[in-house]
Coordinates of N, CA and C in Angstrom, one line a residue:
M51 N -10.3 2.8 -24.6 CA -11.3 3.2 -23.6 C -11.8 2.0 -22.7
T52 N -12.0 0.9 -23.4 CA -12.4 -0.3 -22.7 C -11.4 -0.8 -21.6
D53 N -10.1 -0.7 -22.0 CA -9.1 -1.1 -21.1 C -9.1 -0.2 -19.9
S54 N -9.3 1.1 -20.1 CA -9.3 2.1 -19.1 C -10.5 1.9 -18.1
L55 N -11.7 1.6 -18.7 CA -12.8 1.3 -17.9 C -12.6 0.0 -17.1
D56 N -12.0 -1.0 -17.7 CA -11.8 -2.3 -17.0 C -10.8 -2.1 -15.8
A57 N -9.8 -1.3 -16.1 CA -8.8 -1.0 -15.0 C -9.5 -0.2 -13.9
K58 N -10.4 0.7 -14.2 CA -11.1 1.4 -13.2 C -12.0 0.5 -12.4
Q59 N -12.7 -0.4 -13.1 CA -13.6 -1.3 -12.4 C -12.8 -2.2 -11.5
Q60 N -11.6 -2.6 -11.9 CA -10.8 -3.5 -11.1 C -10.3 -2.8 -9.8
R61 N -9.9 -1.5 -10.0 CA -9.5 -0.8 -8.8 C -10.7 -0.6 -7.8
E62 N -11.9 -0.3 -8.4 CA -13.0 -0.1 -7.5 C -13.4 -1.4 -6.8
E63 N -13.3 -2.6 -7.5 CA -13.6 -3.9 -6.9 C -12.6 -4.2 -5.8
A64 N -11.3 -3.9 -6.1 CA -10.2 -4.2 -5.1 C -10.4 -3.3 -3.8
L65 N -10.8 -2.1 -4.0 CA -11.0 -1.2 -2.9 C -12.2 -1.6 -2.1
L66 N -13.3 -2.0 -2.8 CA -14.5 -2.5 -2.1 C -14.2 -3.7 -1.3
S67 N -13.4 -4.6 -1.9 CA -13.1 -5.9 -1.2 C -12.3 -5.7 0.0
A68 N -11.3 -4.8 -0.1 CA -10.4 -4.5 1.0 C -11.2 -3.8 2.1
F69 N -12.1 -2.9 1.7 CA -12.9 -2.2 2.7 C -13.8 -3.2 3.5
L70 N -14.5 -4.0 2.8 CA -15.4 -5.0 3.5 C -14.6 -6.0 4.4
E71 N -13.4 -6.3 3.9 CA -12.5 -7.2 4.7 C -12.2 -6.5 6.0
M72 N -11.9 -5.2 6.0 CA -11.6 -4.4 7.2 C -12.8 -4.3 8.1
V73 N -14.0 -4.1 7.5 CA -15.2 -4.0 8.4 C -15.3 -5.3 9.2
R74 N -15.0 -6.4 8.6 CA -15.2 -7.7 9.2 C -14.0 -8.1 10.2
S75 N -12.9 -7.4 10.0 CA -11.7 -7.7 10.8 C -11.7 -7.0 12.1
P76 N -11.0 -7.5 13.1 CA -10.9 -6.8 14.4 C -10.0 -5.5 14.2
D77 N -10.3 -4.5 15.1 CA -9.5 -3.3 15.0 C -8.1 -3.6 15.3
G78 N -7.2 -2.9 14.6 CA -5.8 -3.1 14.8 C -5.1 -4.1 13.9
D79 N -5.8 -4.7 13.0 CA -5.3 -5.7 12.1 C -4.5 -5.0 11.0
F80 N -3.1 -4.9 11.2 CA -2.3 -4.1 10.3 C -2.2 -4.7 8.9
G81 N -2.3 -6.0 8.8 CA -2.3 -6.6 7.5 C -3.5 -6.1 6.6
V82 N -4.7 -6.1 7.2 CA -5.8 -5.6 6.5 C -5.7 -4.1 6.2
I83 N -5.1 -3.3 7.1 CA -4.9 -1.9 6.9 C -4.0 -1.7 5.7
D84 N -2.9 -2.5 5.7 CA -2.0 -2.4 4.5 C -2.7 -2.7 3.2
R85 N -3.5 -3.7 3.2 CA -4.2 -4.0 1.9 C -5.2 -2.9 1.5
L86 N -5.9 -2.3 2.5 CA -6.7 -1.1 2.2 C -5.9 0.0 1.7
A87 N -4.8 0.3 2.3 CA -3.9 1.4 1.8 C -3.5 1.2 0.4
A88 N -3.1 0.0 0.0 CA -2.7 -0.3 -1.3 C -3.9 -0.2 -2.3
A89 N -5.0 -0.6 -1.9 CA -6.2 -0.6 -2.8 C -6.7 0.8 -3.0
S90 N -6.5 1.7 -2.1 CA -7.0 3.1 -2.1 C -6.0 4.1 -2.7
A91 N -4.8 3.6 -2.9 CA -3.7 4.6 -3.3 C -3.6 4.7 -4.9
D92 N -4.6 5.1 -5.5 CA -4.5 5.3 -7.0 C -3.6 6.5 -7.3
L93 N -3.0 6.5 -8.4 CA -2.0 7.5 -8.8 C -2.6 8.9 -8.8
E94 N -3.8 9.0 -9.4 CA -4.4 10.3 -9.6 C -4.7 11.0 -8.2
S95 N -5.2 10.2 -7.3 CA -5.5 10.8 -6.0 C -4.2 11.2 -5.3
L96 N -3.1 10.4 -5.4 CA -1.8 10.7 -4.8 C -1.3 12.0 -5.4
Q97 N -1.4 12.2 -6.7 CA -0.9 13.4 -7.3 C -1.7 14.6 -6.9
L98 N -3.0 14.5 -6.7 CA -3.8 15.6 -6.2 C -3.4 16.0 -4.8
M99 N -3.2 14.9 -4.0 CA -2.8 15.2 -2.6 C -1.4 15.9 -2.5
I100 N -0.5 15.4 -3.3 CA 0.9 16.1 -3.3 C 0.8 17.5 -3.8
Q101 N 0.0 17.8 -4.8 CA -0.2 19.1 -5.3 C -0.8 20.0 -4.2
Y102 N -1.8 19.5 -3.5 CA -2.5 20.2 -2.4 C -1.5 20.5 -1.3
L103 N -0.8 19.5 -0.8 CA 0.2 19.7 0.3 C 1.3 20.7 -0.1
S104 N 1.7 20.7 -1.4 CA 2.8 21.5 -1.9 C 2.3 23.0 -2.0
N105 N 1.1 23.3 -1.9 CA 0.6 24.7 -2.0 C 1.1 25.4 -0.7
H106 N 1.3 24.7 0.3 CA 1.8 25.4 1.6 C 3.4 25.3 1.5
P107 N 4.1 26.4 1.9 CA 5.5 26.5 1.8 C 6.2 25.3 2.6
Q108 N 5.6 24.9 3.7 CA 6.2 23.8 4.5 C 6.1 22.5 3.7
G109 N 5.0 22.3 3.1 CA 4.8 21.1 2.3 C 5.7 21.1 1.0
K110 N 5.8 22.2 0.4 CA 6.6 22.4 -0.8 C 8.0 22.0 -0.5
L111 N 8.5 22.6 0.6 CA 9.9 22.3 1.0 C 10.1 20.8 1.4
A112 N 9.1 20.2 2.0 CA 9.2 18.8 2.3 C 9.4 18.0 1.1
F113 N 8.7 18.2 0.0 CA 8.8 17.4 -1.2 C 10.1 17.7 -1.9
E114 N 10.7 18.8 -1.6 CA 12.0 19.1 -2.2 C 13.2 18.5 -1.4
T115 N 13.0 18.3 -0.1 CA 14.1 17.8 0.8 C 13.9 16.5 1.4
Y116 N 12.6 16.0 1.4 CA 12.3 14.7 2.0 C 12.8 14.5 3.4
P117 N 12.4 15.4 4.3 CA 12.8 15.2 5.7 C 12.3 13.9 6.4
R118 N 13.1 13.1 6.9 CA 12.7 11.9 7.6 C 13.0 11.9 9.0
V119 N 12.2 11.2 9.8 CA 12.5 11.1 11.3 C 13.8 10.3 11.5
G120 N 14.0 9.3 10.7 CA 15.2 8.5 10.9 C 15.1 7.6 12.1
E121 N 16.3 7.1 12.6 CA 16.3 6.2 13.7 C 16.0 7.0 15.0
V122 N 15.2 6.5 15.8 CA 14.8 7.1 17.1 C 15.2 6.3 18.3
D123 N 15.9 6.9 19.2 CA 16.4 6.2 20.4 C 15.5 6.7 21.5
L124 N 14.5 5.8 21.8 CA 13.5 6.1 22.8 C 14.1 6.3 24.2
E125 N 15.2 5.6 24.5 CA 15.9 5.7 25.8 C 16.5 7.1 26.0
Q126 N 17.1 7.6 24.9 CA 17.7 8.9 25.0 C 16.6 10.0 25.1
L127 N 15.5 9.8 24.3 CA 14.4 10.8 24.4 C 13.8 10.8 25.8
A128 N 13.7 9.7 26.4 CA 13.1 9.6 27.7 C 14.0 10.3 28.8
L129 N 15.2 10.6 28.5 CA 16.1 11.4 29.4 C 15.9 12.9 29.3
L130 N 15.2 13.3 28.2 CA 14.9 14.7 28.1 C 14.0 15.2 29.2
P131 N 13.9 16.5 29.4 CA 13.0 17.1 30.4 C 11.5 16.7 30.1
S132 N 10.8 16.5 31.1 CA 9.4 16.0 31.0 C 8.5 16.8 30.1
Y133 N 8.8 18.1 30.0 CA 8.0 19.0 29.2 C 8.2 19.0 27.7
T134 N 9.2 18.2 27.3 CA 9.6 18.3 25.9 C 8.8 17.3 25.0
L135 N 8.8 17.6 23.7 CA 8.2 16.7 22.7 C 8.8 15.3 22.8
G136 N 10.1 15.3 22.8 CA 10.8 14.0 22.8 C 10.5 13.1 23.9
Y137 N 10.4 13.7 25.1 CA 10.0 12.9 26.3 C 8.6 12.4 26.2
A138 N 7.7 13.3 25.7 CA 6.3 12.9 25.6 C 6.1 11.8 24.6
Y139 N 6.9 11.9 23.5 CA 6.8 10.9 22.5 C 7.4 9.5 23.0
A140 N 8.5 9.6 23.7 CA 9.0 8.3 24.3 C 8.0 7.7 25.2
Q141 N 7.4 8.5 26.1 CA 6.4 7.9 27.0 C 5.2 7.3 26.3
H142 N 4.8 8.0 25.2 CA 3.7 7.5 24.4 C 4.0 6.2 23.8
M143 N 5.2 6.0 23.3 CA 5.5 4.8 22.6 C 5.7 3.7 23.6
R144 N 6.3 4.0 24.8 CA 6.5 2.9 25.8 C 5.1 2.5 26.4
Q145 N 4.3 3.4 26.7 CA 3.0 3.1 27.3 C 2.1 2.3 26.4
N146 N 2.3 2.5 25.1 CA 1.4 1.7 24.2 C 2.2 0.5 23.5
N147 N 3.4 0.2 24.1 CA 4.2 -0.9 23.6 C 4.4 -0.8 22.1
L148 N 4.8 0.4 21.7 CA 5.1 0.7 20.3 C 6.6 0.9 20.1
K149 N 7.0 0.6 18.9 CA 8.4 0.9 18.5 C 8.4 1.8 17.2
P150 N 9.3 2.7 17.1 CA 9.4 3.5 15.9 C 9.6 2.7 14.7
L151 N 8.9 2.9 13.6 CA 9.0 2.1 12.4 C 10.3 2.5 11.6
Q152 N 10.9 1.6 11.1 CA 12.1 1.8 10.2 C 11.7 1.6 8.8
I153 N 11.6 2.7 8.0 CA 11.1 2.7 6.6 C 12.3 3.1 5.7
K154 N 12.3 2.4 4.6 CA 13.4 2.6 3.6 C 13.4 4.1 3.2
P155 N 14.6 4.6 2.7 CA 14.7 6.0 2.3 C 13.7 6.3 1.1
S156 N 13.3 7.5 1.0 CA 12.4 7.9 -0.1 C 13.2 8.3 -1.3
T157 N 12.7 7.8 -2.5 CA 13.4 8.2 -3.7 C 12.5 9.0 -4.6
N158 N 11.2 9.2 -4.3 CA 10.3 10.0 -5.1 C 9.2 10.6 -4.2
D159 N 8.4 11.4 -4.7 CA 7.3 12.1 -3.9 C 6.4 11.1 -3.3
Y160 N 6.0 10.1 -4.1 CA 5.0 9.1 -3.6 C 5.5 8.3 -2.4
E161 N 6.8 7.9 -2.5 CA 7.4 7.1 -1.4 C 7.5 8.0 -0.2
F162 N 7.9 9.3 -0.4 CA 8.0 10.2 0.7 C 6.7 10.4 1.4
L163 N 5.7 10.6 0.6 CA 4.3 10.9 1.2 C 3.9 9.7 2.1
G164 N 4.0 8.5 1.7 CA 3.7 7.3 2.5 C 4.6 7.2 3.7
A165 N 5.9 7.3 3.5 CA 6.8 7.1 4.6 C 6.6 8.2 5.7
H166 N 6.5 9.4 5.2 CA 6.4 10.5 6.2 C 5.1 10.4 7.0
I167 N 4.0 10.1 6.4 CA 2.8 9.9 7.1 C 2.9 8.7 8.1
T168 N 3.5 7.7 7.7 CA 3.6 6.5 8.5 C 4.5 6.7 9.7
E169 N 5.7 7.3 9.5 CA 6.6 7.4 10.6 C 6.3 8.5 11.6
T170 N 5.4 9.5 11.1 CA 5.1 10.6 12.0 C 3.7 10.4 12.7
H171 N 3.1 9.2 12.4 CA 1.7 9.0 12.9 C 1.6 9.2 14.4
D172 N 2.6 8.5 15.1 CA 2.5 8.6 16.6 C 2.9 10.0 17.1
I173 N 3.7 10.7 16.3 CA 4.1 12.1 16.7 C 2.8 12.9 16.6
W174 N 2.0 12.7 15.6 CA 0.8 13.4 15.5 C -0.2 13.1 16.7
H175 N -0.1 11.8 17.1 CA -0.9 11.5 18.3 C -0.5 12.3 19.5
V176 N 0.8 12.5 19.7 CA 1.3 13.3 20.8 C 0.9 14.7 20.7
I177 N 1.1 15.3 19.5 CA 0.9 16.7 19.3 C -0.6 17.1 19.4
T178 N -1.5 16.2 18.9 CA -2.9 16.5 19.0 C -3.5 16.1 20.3
G179 N -2.8 15.2 21.1 CA -3.4 14.7 22.3 C -4.4 13.6 22.1
F180 N -4.5 13.1 20.9 CA -5.5 12.0 20.7 C -4.9 10.7 21.1
E181 N -5.6 9.9 21.9 CA -5.1 8.7 22.4 C -5.1 7.6 21.3
T182 N -4.5 6.4 21.6 CA -4.4 5.3 20.6 C -5.6 4.3 20.7
N183 N -6.6 4.6 21.5 CA -7.8 3.8 21.5 C -8.6 4.1 20.3
I184 N -9.7 3.4 20.1 CA -10.5 3.5 18.9 C -11.0 5.0 18.7
V185 N -11.4 5.6 19.8 CA -11.9 7.0 19.7 C -10.8 7.9 19.3
G186 N -9.6 7.7 19.9 CA -8.5 8.6 19.5 C -8.1 8.4 18.1
E187 N -8.1 7.1 17.6 CA -7.8 6.9 16.2 C -8.8 7.5 15.2
I188 N -10.0 7.5 15.6 CA -11.1 8.1 14.7 C -10.8 9.6 14.7
Q189 N -10.5 10.2 15.9 CA -10.2 11.6 15.9 C -9.1 12.0 15.0
L190 N -8.0 11.2 15.0 CA -6.8 11.5 14.2 C -7.1 11.2 12.7
E191 N -8.0 10.2 12.4 CA -8.3 10.0 11.0 C -9.1 11.2 10.5
A192 N -10.0 11.7 11.2 CA -10.7 12.9 10.8 C -9.7 14.1 10.6
F193 N -8.7 14.2 11.5 CA -7.7 15.2 11.4 C -7.0 15.1 10.1
Y194 N -6.6 13.9 9.8 CA -5.9 13.6 8.5 C -6.7 14.1 7.3
V195 N -8.0 13.7 7.3 CA -8.9 14.0 6.2 C -8.9 15.5 6.0
S196 N -9.0 16.2 7.1 CA -9.2 17.7 7.0 C -7.9 18.3 6.5
Q197 N -6.7 17.8 7.0 CA -5.5 18.5 6.7 C -4.8 18.1 5.4
M198 N -5.2 16.9 4.9 CA -4.5 16.3 3.7 C -5.4 16.2 2.5
R199 N -6.4 17.0 2.4 CA -7.3 16.9 1.2 C -8.1 15.6 1.3
F200 N -9.0 15.4 0.4 CA -9.7 14.1 0.4 C -8.8 12.9 0.1
S201 N -8.9 12.0 1.0 CA -8.0 10.8 0.8 C -8.9 9.6 1.0
R202 N -8.9 8.7 -0.1 CA -9.7 7.5 0.0 C -9.4 6.6 1.2
F203 N -8.1 6.6 1.5 CA -7.7 5.7 2.7 C -8.2 6.2 4.0
W204 N -8.0 7.5 4.3 CA -8.5 8.0 5.6 C -10.0 8.1 5.7
L205 N -10.7 8.4 4.6 CA -12.1 8.4 4.5 C -12.6 7.0 4.7
A206 N -11.9 6.0 4.1 CA -12.4 4.6 4.3 C -12.3 4.2 5.7
L207 N -11.2 4.6 6.4 CA -11.1 4.2 7.8 C -12.2 4.8 8.7
I208 N -12.6 6.0 8.4 CA -13.7 6.7 9.1 C -15.0 5.9 8.8
T209 N -15.2 5.7 7.5 CA -16.4 5.0 7.1 C -16.5 3.6 7.7
K210 N -15.4 2.9 7.7 CA -15.3 1.6 8.3 C -15.8 1.6 9.7
N211 N -15.3 2.6 10.5 CA -15.7 2.6 11.9 C -17.2 2.9 12.1
L212 N -17.8 3.8 11.2 CA -19.2 4.1 11.3 C -20.0 2.9 10.9
L213 N -19.6 2.1 9.8 CA -20.3 1.0 9.4 C -20.3 -0.1 10.5
K214 N -19.1 -0.2 11.2 CA -19.0 -1.2 12.3 C -20.1 -0.9 13.4
T215 N -20.3 0.4 13.7 CA -21.3 0.7 14.7 C -22.7 0.3 14.2
V216 N -23.0 0.4 12.9 CA -24.3 0.0 12.3 C -24.5 -1.5 12.5
V217 N -23.4 -2.3 12.2 CA -23.5 -3.7 12.2 C -23.4 -4.3 13.5
Y218 N -22.4 -3.8 14.3 CA -22.0 -4.5 15.5 C -22.3 -3.8 16.8
D219 N -22.2 -2.4 16.8 CA -22.2 -1.7 18.1 C -22.8 -0.3 18.0
I220 N -24.1 -0.3 17.7 CA -24.8 1.0 17.4 C -24.8 2.0 18.6
E221 N -24.6 1.4 19.8 CA -24.5 2.3 21.0 C -23.3 3.3 21.0
R222 N -22.3 3.0 20.1 CA -21.2 3.8 20.1 C -21.2 4.9 19.0
S223 N -22.3 4.9 18.3 CA -22.4 5.8 17.1 C -22.2 7.3 17.5
T224 N -22.9 7.7 18.6 CA -22.7 9.1 19.0 C -21.3 9.4 19.4
E225 N -20.7 8.5 20.1 CA -19.3 8.7 20.5 C -18.4 8.8 19.3
Y226 N -18.6 8.0 18.3 CA -17.8 8.0 17.1 C -18.0 9.3 16.3
M227 N -19.3 9.7 16.2 CA -19.6 11.0 15.5 C -18.9 12.2 16.2
D228 N -19.0 12.2 17.5 CA -18.3 13.2 18.2 C -16.8 13.2 17.9
A229 N -16.2 12.0 17.9 CA -14.8 11.9 17.6 C -14.4 12.5 16.2
I230 N -15.3 12.2 15.2 CA -15.0 12.7 13.9 C -15.1 14.2 13.9
S231 N -16.1 14.8 14.5 CA -16.2 16.3 14.5 C -15.1 16.9 15.3
Q232 N -14.6 16.3 16.4 CA -13.5 16.8 17.2 C -12.2 16.9 16.4
G233 N -11.9 15.8 15.7 CA -10.7 15.7 14.9 C -10.8 16.7 13.8
W234 N -11.9 16.7 13.1 CA -12.1 17.6 11.9 C -11.9 19.1 12.3
L235 N -12.6 19.5 13.4 CA -12.5 20.9 13.8 C -11.1 21.3 14.3
L236 N -10.5 20.4 15.1 CA -9.1 20.7 15.6 C -8.2 20.9 14.4
A237 N -8.3 20.1 13.4 CA -7.5 20.2 12.2 C -7.7 21.5 11.4
K238 N -9.0 21.9 11.4 CA -9.4 23.2 10.7 C -8.7 24.4 11.3
H239 N -8.6 24.4 12.6 CA -8.0 25.5 13.3 C -6.5 25.4 13.4
A240 N -5.9 24.2 13.2 CA -4.5 24.0 13.4 C -3.7 24.4 12.1
K241 N -2.5 24.7 12.3 CA -1.6 24.9 11.1 C -1.2 23.5 10.6
P242 N -0.8 23.4 9.3 CA -0.5 22.1 8.7 C 0.6 21.4 9.5
L243 N 0.5 20.1 9.7 CA 1.5 19.3 10.4 C 2.4 18.6 9.4
F244 N 1.8 18.4 8.2 CA 2.6 17.6 7.2 C 3.9 18.4 6.8
G245 N 5.0 17.7 6.7 CA 6.2 18.3 6.3 C 7.1 18.8 7.4
I246 N 6.6 18.8 8.6 CA 7.5 19.3 9.7 C 8.6 18.3 10.0
D247 N 9.8 18.8 10.1 CA 11.0 18.0 10.4 C 11.1 17.8 11.9
W248 N 10.3 16.8 12.4 CA 10.1 16.6 13.8 C 11.4 16.3 14.6
K249 N 12.4 15.7 13.9 CA 13.6 15.3 14.7 C 14.4 16.5 15.1
L250 N 14.1 17.7 14.6 CA 14.7 18.9 15.0 C 14.0 19.6 16.2
L251 N 12.9 19.0 16.6 CA 12.0 19.6 17.6 C 11.9 18.8 18.9
W252 N 12.7 17.7 19.0 CA 12.5 16.8 20.2 C 12.7 17.6 21.5
E253 N 13.6 18.5 21.5 CA 13.9 19.2 22.8 C 13.0 20.4 23.1
N254 N 12.1 20.7 22.1 CA 11.2 21.8 22.3 C 10.1 21.5 23.3
P255 N 9.6 22.5 24.1 CA 8.5 22.2 25.0 C 7.2 21.9 24.2
L256 N 6.5 20.8 24.6 CA 5.4 20.4 23.9 C 4.3 21.4 23.9
T257 N 4.1 22.1 25.0 CA 3.0 23.1 25.0 C 3.3 24.3 24.1
E258 N 4.5 24.6 24.0 CA 4.9 25.7 23.0 C 4.7 25.3 21.6
L259 N 5.0 24.1 21.3 CA 4.8 23.5 19.9 C 3.3 23.5 19.6
R260 N 2.5 23.1 20.5 CA 1.1 23.1 20.3 C 0.5 24.5 20.1
D261 N 1.0 25.4 20.9 CA 0.6 26.8 20.7 C 1.0 27.4 19.4
S262 N 2.2 27.1 18.9 CA 2.7 27.6 17.7 C 1.9 27.0 16.5
L263 N 1.3 25.8 16.7 CA 0.6 25.1 15.6 C -0.9 25.3 15.8
N264 N -1.3 26.2 16.7 CA -2.8 26.5 17.0 C -3.5 25.2 17.3
I265 N -2.9 24.3 18.1 CA -3.6 23.1 18.5 C -4.1 23.3 20.0
K266 N -5.4 23.3 20.1 CA -6.0 23.4 21.4 C -6.5 22.0 21.9
I267 N -5.8 21.5 22.9 CA -6.1 20.1 23.4 C -7.6 20.1 24.0
L268 N -8.3 19.1 23.6 CA -9.7 19.0 24.0 C -9.8 18.6 25.5

């Protein structure tokens, strides 16, 4: 029992330390984000999240087949008609100076969960219409929390942004609270995005995809 309590306290201390480090760090510090993700990814929470996502047929199938985005050729996607998901994604990546992440193949549910969320993050930006500025990221963070059950990582990111307004920039508090509510409500009305095999949808019209997923752009 003592070992269990000590391990729990160590996890809590590591999470608190990573959280405070992120509050003090500039937005967009991916090293700090990675440390927060590692500190908040306890096995029990991940298991509960996988169980929750598997309750939907789309999520259940995803954990059986591990669909991955794979290599993405932005130049080829940019040649697609301007109304397609692929074209919109290519433009999004280019305008924000981003490159598709190359993540190793998934060998279990936990690896797939992390890889799928990571490599589809910017696709979710495109589908939801949320920008990559701080407000857009907060909107998407709230969207994740709503669609993927309670997650220490995404809740920590939202909390971090709110705490930053308290310490550094109180004038933005209303803007951030609006962003949280917008992302949360959009996710509540939308169909689940987790588990979609996006590479099969590059040529689909973006507006039709949004309609099929009940996503109403703000």
